[in-house]
Tab-separated table of C-alpha atoms and ligand atoms in Angstrom:
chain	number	residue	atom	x	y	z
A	119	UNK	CA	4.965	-20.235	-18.310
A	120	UNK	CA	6.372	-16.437	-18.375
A	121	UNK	CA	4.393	-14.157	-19.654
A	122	UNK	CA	6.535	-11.526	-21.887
A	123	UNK	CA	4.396	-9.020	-21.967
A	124	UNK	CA	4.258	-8.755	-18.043
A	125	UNK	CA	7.572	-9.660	-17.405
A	126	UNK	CA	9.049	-7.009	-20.488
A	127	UNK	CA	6.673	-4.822	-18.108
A	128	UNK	CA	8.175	-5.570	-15.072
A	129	UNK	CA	11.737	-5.167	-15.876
A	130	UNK	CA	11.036	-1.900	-17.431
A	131	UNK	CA	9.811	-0.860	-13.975
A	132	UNK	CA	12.902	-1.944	-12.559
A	133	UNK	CA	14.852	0.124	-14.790
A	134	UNK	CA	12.847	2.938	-13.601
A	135	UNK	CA	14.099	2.220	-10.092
A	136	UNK	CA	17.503	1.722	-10.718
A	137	UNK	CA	17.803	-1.906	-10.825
A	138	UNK	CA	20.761	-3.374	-12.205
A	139	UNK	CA	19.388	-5.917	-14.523
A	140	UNK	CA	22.091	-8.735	-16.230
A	141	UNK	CA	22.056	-8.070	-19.559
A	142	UNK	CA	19.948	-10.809	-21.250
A	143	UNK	CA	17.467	-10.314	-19.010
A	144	UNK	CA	15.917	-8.350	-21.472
A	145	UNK	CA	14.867	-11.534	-23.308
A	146	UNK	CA	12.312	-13.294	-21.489
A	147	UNK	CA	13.008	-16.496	-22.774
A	148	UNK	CA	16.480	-15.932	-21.493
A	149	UNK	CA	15.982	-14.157	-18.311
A	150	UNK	CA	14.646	-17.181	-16.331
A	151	UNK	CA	16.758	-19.436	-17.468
A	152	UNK	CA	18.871	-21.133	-14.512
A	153	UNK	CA	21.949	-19.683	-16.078
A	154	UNK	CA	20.925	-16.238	-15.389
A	155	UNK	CA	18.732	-16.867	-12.126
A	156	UNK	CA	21.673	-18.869	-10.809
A	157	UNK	CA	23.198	-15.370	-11.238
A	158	UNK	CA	20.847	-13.150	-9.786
A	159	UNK	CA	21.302	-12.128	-6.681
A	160	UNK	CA	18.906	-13.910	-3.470
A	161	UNK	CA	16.246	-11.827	-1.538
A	162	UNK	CA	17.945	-11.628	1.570
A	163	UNK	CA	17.070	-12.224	4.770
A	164	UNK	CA	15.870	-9.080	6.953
A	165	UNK	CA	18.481	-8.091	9.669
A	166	UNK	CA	16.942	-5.125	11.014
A	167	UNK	CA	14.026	-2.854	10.096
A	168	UNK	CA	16.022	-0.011	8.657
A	169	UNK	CA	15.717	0.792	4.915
A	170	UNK	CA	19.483	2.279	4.794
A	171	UNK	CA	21.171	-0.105	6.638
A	172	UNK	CA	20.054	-2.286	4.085
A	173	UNK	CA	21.741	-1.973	0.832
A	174	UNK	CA	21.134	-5.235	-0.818
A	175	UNK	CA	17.688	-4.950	-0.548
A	176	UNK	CA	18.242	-2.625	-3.900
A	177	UNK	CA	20.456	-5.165	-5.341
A	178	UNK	CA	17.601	-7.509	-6.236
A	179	UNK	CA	16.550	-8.558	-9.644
A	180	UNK	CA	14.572	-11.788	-9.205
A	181	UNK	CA	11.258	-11.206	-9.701
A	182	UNK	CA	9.668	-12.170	-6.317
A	183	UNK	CA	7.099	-14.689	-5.699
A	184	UNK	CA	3.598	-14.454	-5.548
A	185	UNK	CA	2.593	-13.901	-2.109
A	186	UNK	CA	0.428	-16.563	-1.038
A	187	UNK	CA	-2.816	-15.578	0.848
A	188	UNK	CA	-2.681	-16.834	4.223
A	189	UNK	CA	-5.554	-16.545	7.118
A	190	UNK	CA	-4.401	-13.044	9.148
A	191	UNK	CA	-3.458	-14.138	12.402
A	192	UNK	CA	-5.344	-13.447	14.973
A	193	UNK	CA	-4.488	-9.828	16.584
A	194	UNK	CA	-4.860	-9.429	20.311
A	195	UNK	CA	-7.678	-7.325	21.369
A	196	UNK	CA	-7.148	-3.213	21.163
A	197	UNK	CA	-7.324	-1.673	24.791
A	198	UNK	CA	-5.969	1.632	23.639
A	199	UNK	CA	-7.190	3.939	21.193
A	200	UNK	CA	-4.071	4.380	18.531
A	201	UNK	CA	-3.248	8.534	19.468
A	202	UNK	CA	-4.240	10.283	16.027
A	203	UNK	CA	-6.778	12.286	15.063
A	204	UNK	CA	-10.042	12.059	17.133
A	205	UNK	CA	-12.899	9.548	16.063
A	206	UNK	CA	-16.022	9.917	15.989
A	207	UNK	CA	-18.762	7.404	17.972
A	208	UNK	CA	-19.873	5.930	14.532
A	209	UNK	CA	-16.197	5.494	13.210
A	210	UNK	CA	-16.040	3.017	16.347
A	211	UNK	CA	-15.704	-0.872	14.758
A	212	UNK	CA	-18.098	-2.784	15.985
A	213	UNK	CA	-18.350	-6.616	16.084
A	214	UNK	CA	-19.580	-8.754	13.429
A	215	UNK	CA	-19.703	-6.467	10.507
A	216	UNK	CA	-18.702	-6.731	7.319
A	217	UNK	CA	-17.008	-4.970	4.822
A	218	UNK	CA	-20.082	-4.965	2.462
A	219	UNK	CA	-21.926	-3.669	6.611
A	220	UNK	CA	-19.795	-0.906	6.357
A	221	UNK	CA	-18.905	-0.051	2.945
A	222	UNK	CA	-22.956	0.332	2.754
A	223	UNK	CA	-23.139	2.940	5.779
A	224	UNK	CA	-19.750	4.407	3.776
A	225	UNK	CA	-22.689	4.765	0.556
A	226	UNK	CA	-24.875	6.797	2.436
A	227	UNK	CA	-22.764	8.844	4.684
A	228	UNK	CA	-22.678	12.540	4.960
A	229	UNK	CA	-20.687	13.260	7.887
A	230	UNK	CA	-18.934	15.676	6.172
A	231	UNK	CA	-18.860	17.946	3.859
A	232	UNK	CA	-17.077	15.972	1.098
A	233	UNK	CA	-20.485	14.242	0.629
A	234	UNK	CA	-22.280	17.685	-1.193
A	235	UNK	CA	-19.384	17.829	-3.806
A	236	UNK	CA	-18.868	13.926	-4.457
A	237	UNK	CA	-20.287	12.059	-7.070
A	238	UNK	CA	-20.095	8.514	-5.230
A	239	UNK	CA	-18.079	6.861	-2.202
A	240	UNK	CA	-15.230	5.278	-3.265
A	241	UNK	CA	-14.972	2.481	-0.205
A	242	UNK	CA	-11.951	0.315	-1.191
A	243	UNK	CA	-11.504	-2.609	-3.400
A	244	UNK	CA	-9.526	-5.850	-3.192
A	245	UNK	CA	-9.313	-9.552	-1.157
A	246	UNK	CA	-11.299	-9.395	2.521
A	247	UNK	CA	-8.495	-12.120	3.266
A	248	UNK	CA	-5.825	-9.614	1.599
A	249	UNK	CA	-2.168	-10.187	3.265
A	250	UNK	CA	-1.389	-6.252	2.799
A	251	UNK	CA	-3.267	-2.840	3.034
A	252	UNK	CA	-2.446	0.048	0.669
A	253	UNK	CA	-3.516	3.191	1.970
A	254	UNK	CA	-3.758	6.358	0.122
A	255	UNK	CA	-5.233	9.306	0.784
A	256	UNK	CA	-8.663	10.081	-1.134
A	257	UNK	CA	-10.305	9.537	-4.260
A	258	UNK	CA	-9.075	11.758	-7.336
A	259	UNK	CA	-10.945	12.971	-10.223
A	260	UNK	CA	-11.209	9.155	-12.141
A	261	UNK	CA	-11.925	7.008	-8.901
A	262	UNK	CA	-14.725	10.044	-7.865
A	263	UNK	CA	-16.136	9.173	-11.573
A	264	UNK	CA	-15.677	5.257	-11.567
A	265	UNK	CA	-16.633	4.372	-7.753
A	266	UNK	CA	-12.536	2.697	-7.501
A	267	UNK	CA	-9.707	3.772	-5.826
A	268	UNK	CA	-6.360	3.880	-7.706
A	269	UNK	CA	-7.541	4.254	-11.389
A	270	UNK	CA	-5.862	7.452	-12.590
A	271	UNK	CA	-2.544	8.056	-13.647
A	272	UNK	CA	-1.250	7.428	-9.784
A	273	UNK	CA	-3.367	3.962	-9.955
A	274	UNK	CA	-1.864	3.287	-13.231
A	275	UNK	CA	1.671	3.645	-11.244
A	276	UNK	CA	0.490	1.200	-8.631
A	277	UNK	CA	-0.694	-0.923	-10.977
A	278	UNK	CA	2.834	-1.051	-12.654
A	279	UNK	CA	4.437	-1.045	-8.536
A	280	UNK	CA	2.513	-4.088	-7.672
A	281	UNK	CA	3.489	-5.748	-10.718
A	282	UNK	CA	7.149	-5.225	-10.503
A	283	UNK	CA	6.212	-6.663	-6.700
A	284	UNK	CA	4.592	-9.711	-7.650
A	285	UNK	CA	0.962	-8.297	-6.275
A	286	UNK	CA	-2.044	-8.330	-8.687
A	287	UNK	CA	-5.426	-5.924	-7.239
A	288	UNK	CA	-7.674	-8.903	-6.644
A	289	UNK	CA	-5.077	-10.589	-3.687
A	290	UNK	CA	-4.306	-7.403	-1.799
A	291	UNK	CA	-6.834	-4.587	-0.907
A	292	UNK	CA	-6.404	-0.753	-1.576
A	293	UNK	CA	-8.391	2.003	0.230
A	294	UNK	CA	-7.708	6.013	1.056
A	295	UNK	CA	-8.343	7.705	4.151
A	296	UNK	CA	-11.328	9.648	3.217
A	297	UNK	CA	-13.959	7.983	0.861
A	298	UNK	CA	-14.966	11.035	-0.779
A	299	UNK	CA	-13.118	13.198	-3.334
A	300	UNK	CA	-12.272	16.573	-2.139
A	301	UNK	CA	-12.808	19.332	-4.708
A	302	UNK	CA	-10.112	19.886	-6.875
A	303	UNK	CA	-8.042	17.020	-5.375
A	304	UNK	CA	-7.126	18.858	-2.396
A	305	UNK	CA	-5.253	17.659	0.562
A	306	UNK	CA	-8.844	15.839	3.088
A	307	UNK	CA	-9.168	18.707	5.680
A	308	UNK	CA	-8.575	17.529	9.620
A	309	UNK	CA	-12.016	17.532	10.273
A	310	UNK	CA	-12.682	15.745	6.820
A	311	UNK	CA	-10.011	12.801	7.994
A	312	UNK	CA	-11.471	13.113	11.677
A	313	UNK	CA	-14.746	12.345	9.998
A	314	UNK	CA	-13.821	9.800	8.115
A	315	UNK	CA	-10.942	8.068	9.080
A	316	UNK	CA	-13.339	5.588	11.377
A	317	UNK	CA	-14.163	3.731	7.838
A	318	UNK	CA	-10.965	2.758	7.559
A	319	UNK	CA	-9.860	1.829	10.705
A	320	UNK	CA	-13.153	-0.534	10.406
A	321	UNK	CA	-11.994	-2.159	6.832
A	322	UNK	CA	-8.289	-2.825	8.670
A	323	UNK	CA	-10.002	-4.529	11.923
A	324	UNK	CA	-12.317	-6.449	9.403
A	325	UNK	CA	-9.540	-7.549	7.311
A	326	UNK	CA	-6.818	-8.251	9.673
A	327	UNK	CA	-3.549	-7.794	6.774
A	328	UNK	CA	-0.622	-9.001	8.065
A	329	UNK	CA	1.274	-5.725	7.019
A	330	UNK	CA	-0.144	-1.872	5.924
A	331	UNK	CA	1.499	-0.306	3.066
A	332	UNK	CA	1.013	3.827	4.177
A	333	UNK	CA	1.078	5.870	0.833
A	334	UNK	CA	1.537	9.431	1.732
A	335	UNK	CA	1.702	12.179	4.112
A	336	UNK	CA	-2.264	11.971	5.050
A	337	UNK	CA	-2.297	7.922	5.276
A	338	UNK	CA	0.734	8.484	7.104
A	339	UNK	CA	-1.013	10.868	9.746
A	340	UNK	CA	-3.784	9.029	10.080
A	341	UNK	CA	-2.273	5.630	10.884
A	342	UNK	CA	0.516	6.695	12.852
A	343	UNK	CA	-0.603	10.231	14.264
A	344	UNK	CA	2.947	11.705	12.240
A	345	UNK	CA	2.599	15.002	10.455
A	346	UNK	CA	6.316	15.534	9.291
A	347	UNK	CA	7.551	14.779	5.916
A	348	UNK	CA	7.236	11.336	4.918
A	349	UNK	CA	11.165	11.087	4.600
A	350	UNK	CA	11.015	11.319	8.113
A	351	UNK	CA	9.445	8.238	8.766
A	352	UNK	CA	10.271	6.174	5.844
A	353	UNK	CA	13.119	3.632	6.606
A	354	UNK	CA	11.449	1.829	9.421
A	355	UNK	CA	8.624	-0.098	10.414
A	356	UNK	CA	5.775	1.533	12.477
A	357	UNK	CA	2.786	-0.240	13.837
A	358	UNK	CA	-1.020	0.647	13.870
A	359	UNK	CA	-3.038	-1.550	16.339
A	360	UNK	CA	-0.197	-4.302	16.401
A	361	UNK	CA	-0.146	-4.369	12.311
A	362	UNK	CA	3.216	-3.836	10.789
A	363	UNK	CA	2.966	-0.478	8.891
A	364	UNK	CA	5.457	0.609	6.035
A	365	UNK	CA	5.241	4.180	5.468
A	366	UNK	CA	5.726	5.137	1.494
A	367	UNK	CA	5.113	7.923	-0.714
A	368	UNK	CA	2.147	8.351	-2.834
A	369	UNK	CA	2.656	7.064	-6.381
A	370	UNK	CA	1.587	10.287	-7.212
A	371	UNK	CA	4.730	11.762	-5.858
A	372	UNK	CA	6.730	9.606	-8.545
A	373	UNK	CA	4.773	11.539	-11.210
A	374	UNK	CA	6.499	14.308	-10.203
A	375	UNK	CA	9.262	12.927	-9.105
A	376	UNK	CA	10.642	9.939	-11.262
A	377	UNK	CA	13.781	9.148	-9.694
A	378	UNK	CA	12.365	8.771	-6.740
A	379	UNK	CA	10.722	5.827	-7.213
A	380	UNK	CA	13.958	4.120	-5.830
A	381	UNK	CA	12.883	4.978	-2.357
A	382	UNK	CA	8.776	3.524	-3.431
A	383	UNK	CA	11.308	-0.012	-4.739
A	384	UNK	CA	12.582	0.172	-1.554
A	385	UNK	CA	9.680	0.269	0.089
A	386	UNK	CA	7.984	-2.602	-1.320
A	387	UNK	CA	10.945	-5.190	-0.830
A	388	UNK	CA	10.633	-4.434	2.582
A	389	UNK	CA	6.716	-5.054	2.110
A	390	UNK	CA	7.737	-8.593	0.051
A	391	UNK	CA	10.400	-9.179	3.194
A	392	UNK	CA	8.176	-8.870	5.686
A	393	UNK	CA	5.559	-10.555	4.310
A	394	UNK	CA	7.692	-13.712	3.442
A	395	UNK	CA	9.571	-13.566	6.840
A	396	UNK	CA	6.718	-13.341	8.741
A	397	UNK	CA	5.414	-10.302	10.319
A	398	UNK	CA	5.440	-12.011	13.833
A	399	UNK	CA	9.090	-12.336	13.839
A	400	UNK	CA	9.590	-8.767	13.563
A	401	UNK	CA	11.907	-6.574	15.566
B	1060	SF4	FE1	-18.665	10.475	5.004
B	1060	SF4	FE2	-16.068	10.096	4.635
B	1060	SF4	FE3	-17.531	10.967	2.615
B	1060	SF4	FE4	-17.039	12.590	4.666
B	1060	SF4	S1	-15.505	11.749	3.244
B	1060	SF4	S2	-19.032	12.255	3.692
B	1060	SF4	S3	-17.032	11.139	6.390
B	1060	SF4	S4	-17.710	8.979	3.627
């Protein structure tokens, strides 16, 4: 049974992004009719791992399917250190841990000087099975006050991003590159990532997703060691550690800059592509 609500919702994302919608799709009784899916244009299959040679990604308008949770393969074992930003001897993942292992050591940590001006950690939230990462950069005013990433007006975007996707919070996982806010939502300082970043790179090992979703210019240098504009490295698919990796811009970004939240639609239907062709089969 469709939910109206979500799926009124969900198209009016779409609109945002540009989607061409058919024109009684704005009834949800109507819009799921066979008449109009029979319409709708099919996800198609991936070719290649470029963004613009791939036009009809954009020309979707099915709502995709939930993206059922399957075990993360197993990844062979990491030999070399991924060439980013130096880690530290305690970012180092070590066997057997858990997320609750770490996200406790995240609780008490004051590696840097982050910890003096936070008001709590904000470790991550989400499935420990999750099939995708999202990674933004650090906690903002809200998540600094409610312990969550994601819950201010940017989170609220996600929120409405995942949606549109076919994602809900409690099947994927969501975490930032530093786990403390920095004052007056600044941009996490080197050293402050360098500190940090180790976290992280634990919660990925732990979890295993089949595919990370890189929100921003500082997830973006962490994972893949690139400092350039994120345009620069949008439109393919990177890898961190054998794992798939998407790089985005923050939702923030789209608060600034609605129209460009074509580019974060994209993005995600390359996520939903991936994820439903298999990330093994990639390019
Ligand atoms: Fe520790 Fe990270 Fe917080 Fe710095 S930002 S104090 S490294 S948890």
């Amino acid at each position: 049974m469709v939910d109206s609500t979500e799926l009124l919702a969900t198209l009016g994302y779409w609109e945002e992004c540009g989607v061409q919608l058919p024109p009684m799709s704005r009834n949800p009784g109507q819009a799921h009719s066979p008449k109009i899916r029979s319409r709708m244009p099919l996800f198609p299959a991936k070719e290649n791992n470029s963004l613009q040679n791939n036009p009809e990604l954009f020309s979707r308008s099915e709502p995709p399917a939930r993206v059922p949770i399957r075990p993360a393969p197993i990844l062979p074992p990491v030999t070399t250190p991924t060439p980013i930003l130096p880690v530290q001897e305690v970012t180092i993942a070590r066997g057997g841990e858990t997320l609750e292992d770490i996200q406790r050591q995240v609780a008490a940590c004051t590696q840097c000087r982050l910890a003096v001006t936070r008001n709590q950690t904000v470790f991550g939230t989400g499935s420990a099975q999750a099939p995708v990462v999202f990674v933004g950069e650090g906690p903002g005013e809200d998540e600094d006050r409610q312990g969550e990433p994601f819950v201010g007006a940017a989170g609220k975007l996600l929120n409405r991003m995942l949606q549109a996707a076919g994602f809900n919070r409690e099947t994927i996982y969501i975490a930032n590159v530093v786990k403390c806010r920095p004052p007056g939502n600044r941009n996490p300082l080197p050293e402050e990532m360098t500190a940090c970043q180790g976290y992280l790179f634990r919660q990925l090992t732990q979890i295993q997703p089949r595919v990370i979703f890189a929100m921003g210019k500082i997830a973006i240098t962490c994972l893949l060691g690139q400092t350039g504009a994120v345009s620069r490295v949008r439109g393919k698919i990177h890898e961190w550690r054998s794992i798939p990796v998407i790089p985005s811009y923050h939702p923030a970004y789209y608060l600034r800059q609605p129209a460009q939240k074509k580019a974060g639609w994209q993005d995600l239907l390359v996520l939903l592509n991936l994820l439903q062709s298999g990330s093994q089969d990639r390019p």
